[in-house]
Coordinates of C-alpha atoms and ligand atoms in Angstrom, one line a residue:
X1 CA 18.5 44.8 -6.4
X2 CA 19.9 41.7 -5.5
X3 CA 17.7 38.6 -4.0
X4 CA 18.5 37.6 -0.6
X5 CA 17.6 33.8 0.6
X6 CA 17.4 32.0 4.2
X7 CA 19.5 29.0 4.0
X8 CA 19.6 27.2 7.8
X9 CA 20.0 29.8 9.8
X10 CA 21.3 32.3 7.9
X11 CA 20.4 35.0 5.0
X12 CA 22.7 34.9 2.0
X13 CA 22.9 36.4 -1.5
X14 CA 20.4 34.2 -3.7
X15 CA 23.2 33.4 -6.1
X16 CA 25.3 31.8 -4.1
X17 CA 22.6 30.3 -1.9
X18 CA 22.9 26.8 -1.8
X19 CA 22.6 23.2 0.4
X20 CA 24.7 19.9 0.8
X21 CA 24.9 17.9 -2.0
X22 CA 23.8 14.8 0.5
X23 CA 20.8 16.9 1.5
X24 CA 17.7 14.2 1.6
X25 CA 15.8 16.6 0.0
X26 CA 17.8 16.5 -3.1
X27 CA 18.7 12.6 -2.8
X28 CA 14.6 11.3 -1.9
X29 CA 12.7 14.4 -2.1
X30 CA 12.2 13.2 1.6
X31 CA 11.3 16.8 2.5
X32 CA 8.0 19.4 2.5
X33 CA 7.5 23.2 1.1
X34 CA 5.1 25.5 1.2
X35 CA 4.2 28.8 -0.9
X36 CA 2.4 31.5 0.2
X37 CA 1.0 34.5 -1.7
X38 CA 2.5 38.4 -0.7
X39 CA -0.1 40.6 -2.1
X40 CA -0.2 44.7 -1.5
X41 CA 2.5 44.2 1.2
X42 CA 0.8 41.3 3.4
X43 CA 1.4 37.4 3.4
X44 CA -1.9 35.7 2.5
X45 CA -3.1 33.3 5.0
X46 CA 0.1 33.0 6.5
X47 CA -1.6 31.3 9.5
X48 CA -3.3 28.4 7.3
X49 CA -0.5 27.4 5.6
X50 CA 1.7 26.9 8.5
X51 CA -1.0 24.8 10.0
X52 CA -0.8 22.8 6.6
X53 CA 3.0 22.4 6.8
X54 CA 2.6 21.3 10.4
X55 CA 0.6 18.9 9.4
X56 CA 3.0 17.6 6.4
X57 CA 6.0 17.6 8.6
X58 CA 4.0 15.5 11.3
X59 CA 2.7 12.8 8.9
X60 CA 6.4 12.2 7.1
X61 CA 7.8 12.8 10.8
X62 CA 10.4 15.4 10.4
X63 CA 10.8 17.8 13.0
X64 CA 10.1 21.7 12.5
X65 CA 13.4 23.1 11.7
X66 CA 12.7 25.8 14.4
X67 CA 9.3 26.9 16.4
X68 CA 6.4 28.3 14.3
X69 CA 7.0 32.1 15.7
X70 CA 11.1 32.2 14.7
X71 CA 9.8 30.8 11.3
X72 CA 6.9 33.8 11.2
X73 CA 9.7 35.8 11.7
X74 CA 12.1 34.9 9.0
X75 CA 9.4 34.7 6.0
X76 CA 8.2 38.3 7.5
X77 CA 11.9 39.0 7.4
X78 CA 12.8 37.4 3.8
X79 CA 9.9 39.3 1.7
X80 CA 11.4 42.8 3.7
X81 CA 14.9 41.8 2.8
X82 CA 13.7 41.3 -1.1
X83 CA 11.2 44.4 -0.9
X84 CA 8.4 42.1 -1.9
X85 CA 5.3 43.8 -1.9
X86 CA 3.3 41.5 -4.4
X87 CA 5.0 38.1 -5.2
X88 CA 5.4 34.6 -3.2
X89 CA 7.3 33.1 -0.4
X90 CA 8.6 29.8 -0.8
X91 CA 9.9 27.6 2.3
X92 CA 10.7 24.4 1.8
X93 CA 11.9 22.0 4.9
X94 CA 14.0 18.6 4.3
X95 CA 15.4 16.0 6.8
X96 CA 18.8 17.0 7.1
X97 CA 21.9 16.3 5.3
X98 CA 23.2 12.4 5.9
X99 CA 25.1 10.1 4.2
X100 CA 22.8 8.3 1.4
X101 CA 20.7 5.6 3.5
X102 CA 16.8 5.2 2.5
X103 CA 16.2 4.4 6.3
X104 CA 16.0 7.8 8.4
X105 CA 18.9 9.5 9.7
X106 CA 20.0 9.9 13.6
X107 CA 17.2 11.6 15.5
X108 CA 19.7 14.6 16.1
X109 CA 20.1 15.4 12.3
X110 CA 18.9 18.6 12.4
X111 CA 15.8 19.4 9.4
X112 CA 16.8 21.5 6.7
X113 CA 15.7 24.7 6.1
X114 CA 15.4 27.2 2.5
X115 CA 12.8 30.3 2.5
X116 CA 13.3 32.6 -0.6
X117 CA 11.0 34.9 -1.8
X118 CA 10.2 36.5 -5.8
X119 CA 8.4 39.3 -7.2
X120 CA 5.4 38.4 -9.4
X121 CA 3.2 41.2 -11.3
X122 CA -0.3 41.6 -10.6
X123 CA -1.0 43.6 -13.7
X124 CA 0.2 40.2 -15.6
X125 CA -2.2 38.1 -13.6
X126 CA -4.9 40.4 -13.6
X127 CA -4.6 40.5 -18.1
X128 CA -4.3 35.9 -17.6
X129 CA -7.3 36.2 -15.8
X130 CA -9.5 38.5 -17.8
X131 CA -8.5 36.2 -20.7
X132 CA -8.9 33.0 -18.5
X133 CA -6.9 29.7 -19.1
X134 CA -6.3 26.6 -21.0
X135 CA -6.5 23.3 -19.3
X136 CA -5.6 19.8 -20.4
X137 CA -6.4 16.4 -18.7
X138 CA -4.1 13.6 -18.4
X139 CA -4.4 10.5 -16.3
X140 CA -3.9 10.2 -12.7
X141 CA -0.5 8.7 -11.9
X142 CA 0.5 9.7 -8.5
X143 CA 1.0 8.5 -5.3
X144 CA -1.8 8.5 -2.8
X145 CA -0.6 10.6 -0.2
X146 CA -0.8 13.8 -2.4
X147 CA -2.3 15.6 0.8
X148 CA 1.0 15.8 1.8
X149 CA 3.0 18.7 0.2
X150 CA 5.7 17.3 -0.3
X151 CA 8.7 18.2 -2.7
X152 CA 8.4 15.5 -5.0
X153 CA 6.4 16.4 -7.7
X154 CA 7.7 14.8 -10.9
X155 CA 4.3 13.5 -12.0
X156 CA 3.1 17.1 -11.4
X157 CA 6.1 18.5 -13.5
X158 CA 5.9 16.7 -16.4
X159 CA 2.1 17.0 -16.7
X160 CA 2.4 21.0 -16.7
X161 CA 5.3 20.8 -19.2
X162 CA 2.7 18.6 -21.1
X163 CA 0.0 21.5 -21.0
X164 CA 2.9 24.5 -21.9
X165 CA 3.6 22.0 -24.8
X166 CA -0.4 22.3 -25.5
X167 CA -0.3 25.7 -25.2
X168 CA -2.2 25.7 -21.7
X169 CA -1.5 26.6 -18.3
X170 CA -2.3 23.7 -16.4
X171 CA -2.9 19.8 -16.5
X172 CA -6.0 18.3 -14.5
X173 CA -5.2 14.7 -13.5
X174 CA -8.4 12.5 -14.1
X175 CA -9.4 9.5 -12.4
X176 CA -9.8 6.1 -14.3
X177 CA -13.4 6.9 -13.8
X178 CA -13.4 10.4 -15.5
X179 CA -13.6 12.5 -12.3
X180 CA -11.0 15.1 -11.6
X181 CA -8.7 15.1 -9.5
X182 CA -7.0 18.5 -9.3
X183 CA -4.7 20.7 -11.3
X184 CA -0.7 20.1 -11.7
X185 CA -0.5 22.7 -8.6
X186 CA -3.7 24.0 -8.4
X187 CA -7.0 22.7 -7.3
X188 CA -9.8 22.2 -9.6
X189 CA -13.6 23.6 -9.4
X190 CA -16.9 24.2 -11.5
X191 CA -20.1 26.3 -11.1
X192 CA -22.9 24.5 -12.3
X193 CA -26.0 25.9 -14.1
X194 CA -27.8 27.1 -10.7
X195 CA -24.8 28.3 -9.7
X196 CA -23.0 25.8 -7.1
X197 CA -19.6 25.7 -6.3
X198 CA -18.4 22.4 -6.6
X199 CA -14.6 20.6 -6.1
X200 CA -13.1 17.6 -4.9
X201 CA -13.5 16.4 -1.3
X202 CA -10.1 16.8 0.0
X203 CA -9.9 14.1 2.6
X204 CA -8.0 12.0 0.1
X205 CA -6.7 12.1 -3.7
X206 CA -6.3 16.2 -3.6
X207 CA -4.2 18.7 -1.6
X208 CA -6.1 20.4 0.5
X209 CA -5.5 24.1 -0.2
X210 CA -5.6 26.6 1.4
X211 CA -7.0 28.9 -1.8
X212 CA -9.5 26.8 -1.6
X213 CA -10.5 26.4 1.8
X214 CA -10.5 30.9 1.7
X215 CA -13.3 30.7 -1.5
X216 CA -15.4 28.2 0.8
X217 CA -15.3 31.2 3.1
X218 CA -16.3 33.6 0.6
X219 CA -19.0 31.6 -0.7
X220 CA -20.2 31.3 2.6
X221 CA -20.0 35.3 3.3
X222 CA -21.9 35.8 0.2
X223 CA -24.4 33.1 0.4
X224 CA -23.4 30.5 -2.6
X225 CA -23.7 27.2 -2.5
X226 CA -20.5 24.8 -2.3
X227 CA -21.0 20.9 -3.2
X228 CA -17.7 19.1 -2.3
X229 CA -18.1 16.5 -4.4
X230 CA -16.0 14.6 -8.0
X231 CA -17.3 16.1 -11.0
X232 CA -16.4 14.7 -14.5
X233 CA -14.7 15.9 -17.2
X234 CA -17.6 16.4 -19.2
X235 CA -19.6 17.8 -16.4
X236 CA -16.9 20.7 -16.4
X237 CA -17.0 20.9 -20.3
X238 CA -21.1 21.9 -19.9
X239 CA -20.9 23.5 -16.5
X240 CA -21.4 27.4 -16.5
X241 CA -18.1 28.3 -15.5
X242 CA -14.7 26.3 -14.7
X243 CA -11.7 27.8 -12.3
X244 CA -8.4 26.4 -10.4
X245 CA -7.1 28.4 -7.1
X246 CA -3.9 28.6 -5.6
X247 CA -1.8 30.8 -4.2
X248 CA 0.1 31.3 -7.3
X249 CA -2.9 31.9 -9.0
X250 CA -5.9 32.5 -6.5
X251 CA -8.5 32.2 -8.5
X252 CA -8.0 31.6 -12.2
X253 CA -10.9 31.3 -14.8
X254 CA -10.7 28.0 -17.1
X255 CA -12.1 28.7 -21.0
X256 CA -11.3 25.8 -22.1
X257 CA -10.5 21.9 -21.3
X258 CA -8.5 20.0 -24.1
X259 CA -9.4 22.3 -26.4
X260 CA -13.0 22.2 -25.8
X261 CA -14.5 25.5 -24.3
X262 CA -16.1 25.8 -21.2
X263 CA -19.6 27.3 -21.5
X264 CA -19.2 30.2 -23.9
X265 CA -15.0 30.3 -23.9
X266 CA -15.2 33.6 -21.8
X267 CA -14.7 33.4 -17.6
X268 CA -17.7 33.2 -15.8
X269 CA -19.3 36.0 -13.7
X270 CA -19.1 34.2 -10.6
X271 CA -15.2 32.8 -10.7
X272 CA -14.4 37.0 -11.3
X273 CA -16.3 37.7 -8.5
X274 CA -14.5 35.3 -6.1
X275 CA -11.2 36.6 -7.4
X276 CA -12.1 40.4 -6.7
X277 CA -13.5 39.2 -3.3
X278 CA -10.4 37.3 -2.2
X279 CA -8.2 39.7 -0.5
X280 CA -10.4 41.1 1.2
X281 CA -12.0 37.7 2.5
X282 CA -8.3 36.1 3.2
X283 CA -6.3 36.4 6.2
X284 CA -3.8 39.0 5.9
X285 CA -0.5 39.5 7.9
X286 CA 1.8 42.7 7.6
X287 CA 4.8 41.5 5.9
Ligands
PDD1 N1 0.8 24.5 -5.4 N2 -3.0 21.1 -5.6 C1 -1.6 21.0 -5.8 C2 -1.1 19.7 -6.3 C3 -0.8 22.0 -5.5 O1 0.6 21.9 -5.7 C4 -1.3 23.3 -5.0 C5 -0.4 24.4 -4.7 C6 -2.7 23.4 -4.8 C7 -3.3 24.7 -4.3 O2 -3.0 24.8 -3.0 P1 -2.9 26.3 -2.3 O3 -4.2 26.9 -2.6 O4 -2.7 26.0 -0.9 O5 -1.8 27.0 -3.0 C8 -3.5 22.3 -5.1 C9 1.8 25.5 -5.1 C10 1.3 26.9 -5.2 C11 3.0 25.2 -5.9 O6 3.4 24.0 -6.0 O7 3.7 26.1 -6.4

């Protein structure tokens, strides 16, 4: 079956998709994206992470490249077109194609626009997870304004390539002070010994995602405790059980940190239950 892509305005072949080569996307990364999960034939808090690209668009001040229903419409149409029924939806929006010039372009440049979607296997993720994950830590060395998801995320590539190299999934960037930040593209949590939830405060230093904002309303359903508050390194080396969310992963138990297991080396009880919760606690709309 061949893989059909939006490309401003219009749905093309994925092969021969493609954008100007003065796009300022490709030029600055001066642009935003967003990925949402497709699982059993619904988008996965479609609503949420609309409202977070909004809100990405707004602070870098790039227009929408169309209104929020037209866009519904063409990720709804995109995973149809590709016959996604599990998978992910990508959309990415840039400020327009202009001649190479740091400062912005005319205010009539119109944003650019890419949605593709791709198949992804659930029985794969459900084996990762019953296994859980490696993690590795490397130092913090990105910008501050990482609640903005924004498209430029070399810091972020090379620490994952760092982890593959490890043979692990995912890089945690710590803090000079040994607090975690949050995972390469995922955020970071631990469950404590009486059985807390606790990540990062996401008002700054994190992305605030949206994965994580649907376990805070599990935990709430199901009466756990959440601390939002930095935890160490080698707090999450003795904590009862370690995990990263995101849509690409939902929620993933972490065995081990560096090399070092977590607790036992097994995933926890409580990260497997918030993964087998998850669907039915996240907002679902009919693809
Ligand atoms: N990454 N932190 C970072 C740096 C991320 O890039 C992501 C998502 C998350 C988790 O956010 P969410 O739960 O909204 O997916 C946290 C996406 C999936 C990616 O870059 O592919």
């Amino acid at each position: 079956m061949s893989r059909i892509a939006y490309v401003n305005g219009r749905y093309v072949p994925h092969g021969s998709a493609s954008v100007h080569i003065e796009d300022r996307g490709y030029q600055f990364a001066d642009g935003v994206y967003e990925v949402c999960e497709i699982a059993r034939g619904y988008i996965v808090d479609m609503p949420r992470h609309l409202d977070r690209l909004e809100r990405s668009l707004r602070e870098l001040r790039i227009a929408w490249p169309m209104g929020r229903k037209a866009l519904e419409t063409v990720i709804r149409e995109v995973v149809r077109r590709n016959k996604v029924t599990n998978g992910l939806v990508y959309m990415q929006v840039t400020r327009g194609v202009a001649r190479r010039d740091h400062y912005f372009p005319a205010a009539d440049t119109p944003p650019a626009i890419v949605v593709t979607a791709k198949r992804t296997d659930p029985r794969a993720a459900a084996a990762k997870a019953e296994k859980g994950v490696r993690v590795i830590t490397v130092p913090e060395n990105r910008w501050e304004r990482v609640d903005i998801k924004s498209v430029g995320l070399l810091p972020n590539v090379l620490a994952r390539q760092k982890a593959k190299e490890a043979g692990a999934v995912e890089a945690w960037f710590v803090d000079p002070d040994g607090t975690v930040k949050e995972g390469a593209s995922t955020n970071a949590w631990i469950v404590t010994g009486e059985g807390t939830l606790v990540t990062r405060p996401a008002e700054s230093g994190i992305l605030k995602g949206i994965t994580r904002a649907t376990v805070m309303d599990i935990a709430k359903k199901h009466d756990l405790r959440v601390e939002e508050r930095a935890f160490t390194v080698e707090e999450a080396l003795a904590a009862k059980e370690a995990f990263i969310t995101a849509a690409t992963t939902v929620v993933m138990p972490v065995v081990a940190i560096d090399g070092q297991p977590v607790a036992n080396g097994h995933p926890g009880s409580v990260t497997l239950a918030l993964r087998e919760a998850f669907f039915d606690v996240a907002e679902k709309t009919l693809a």
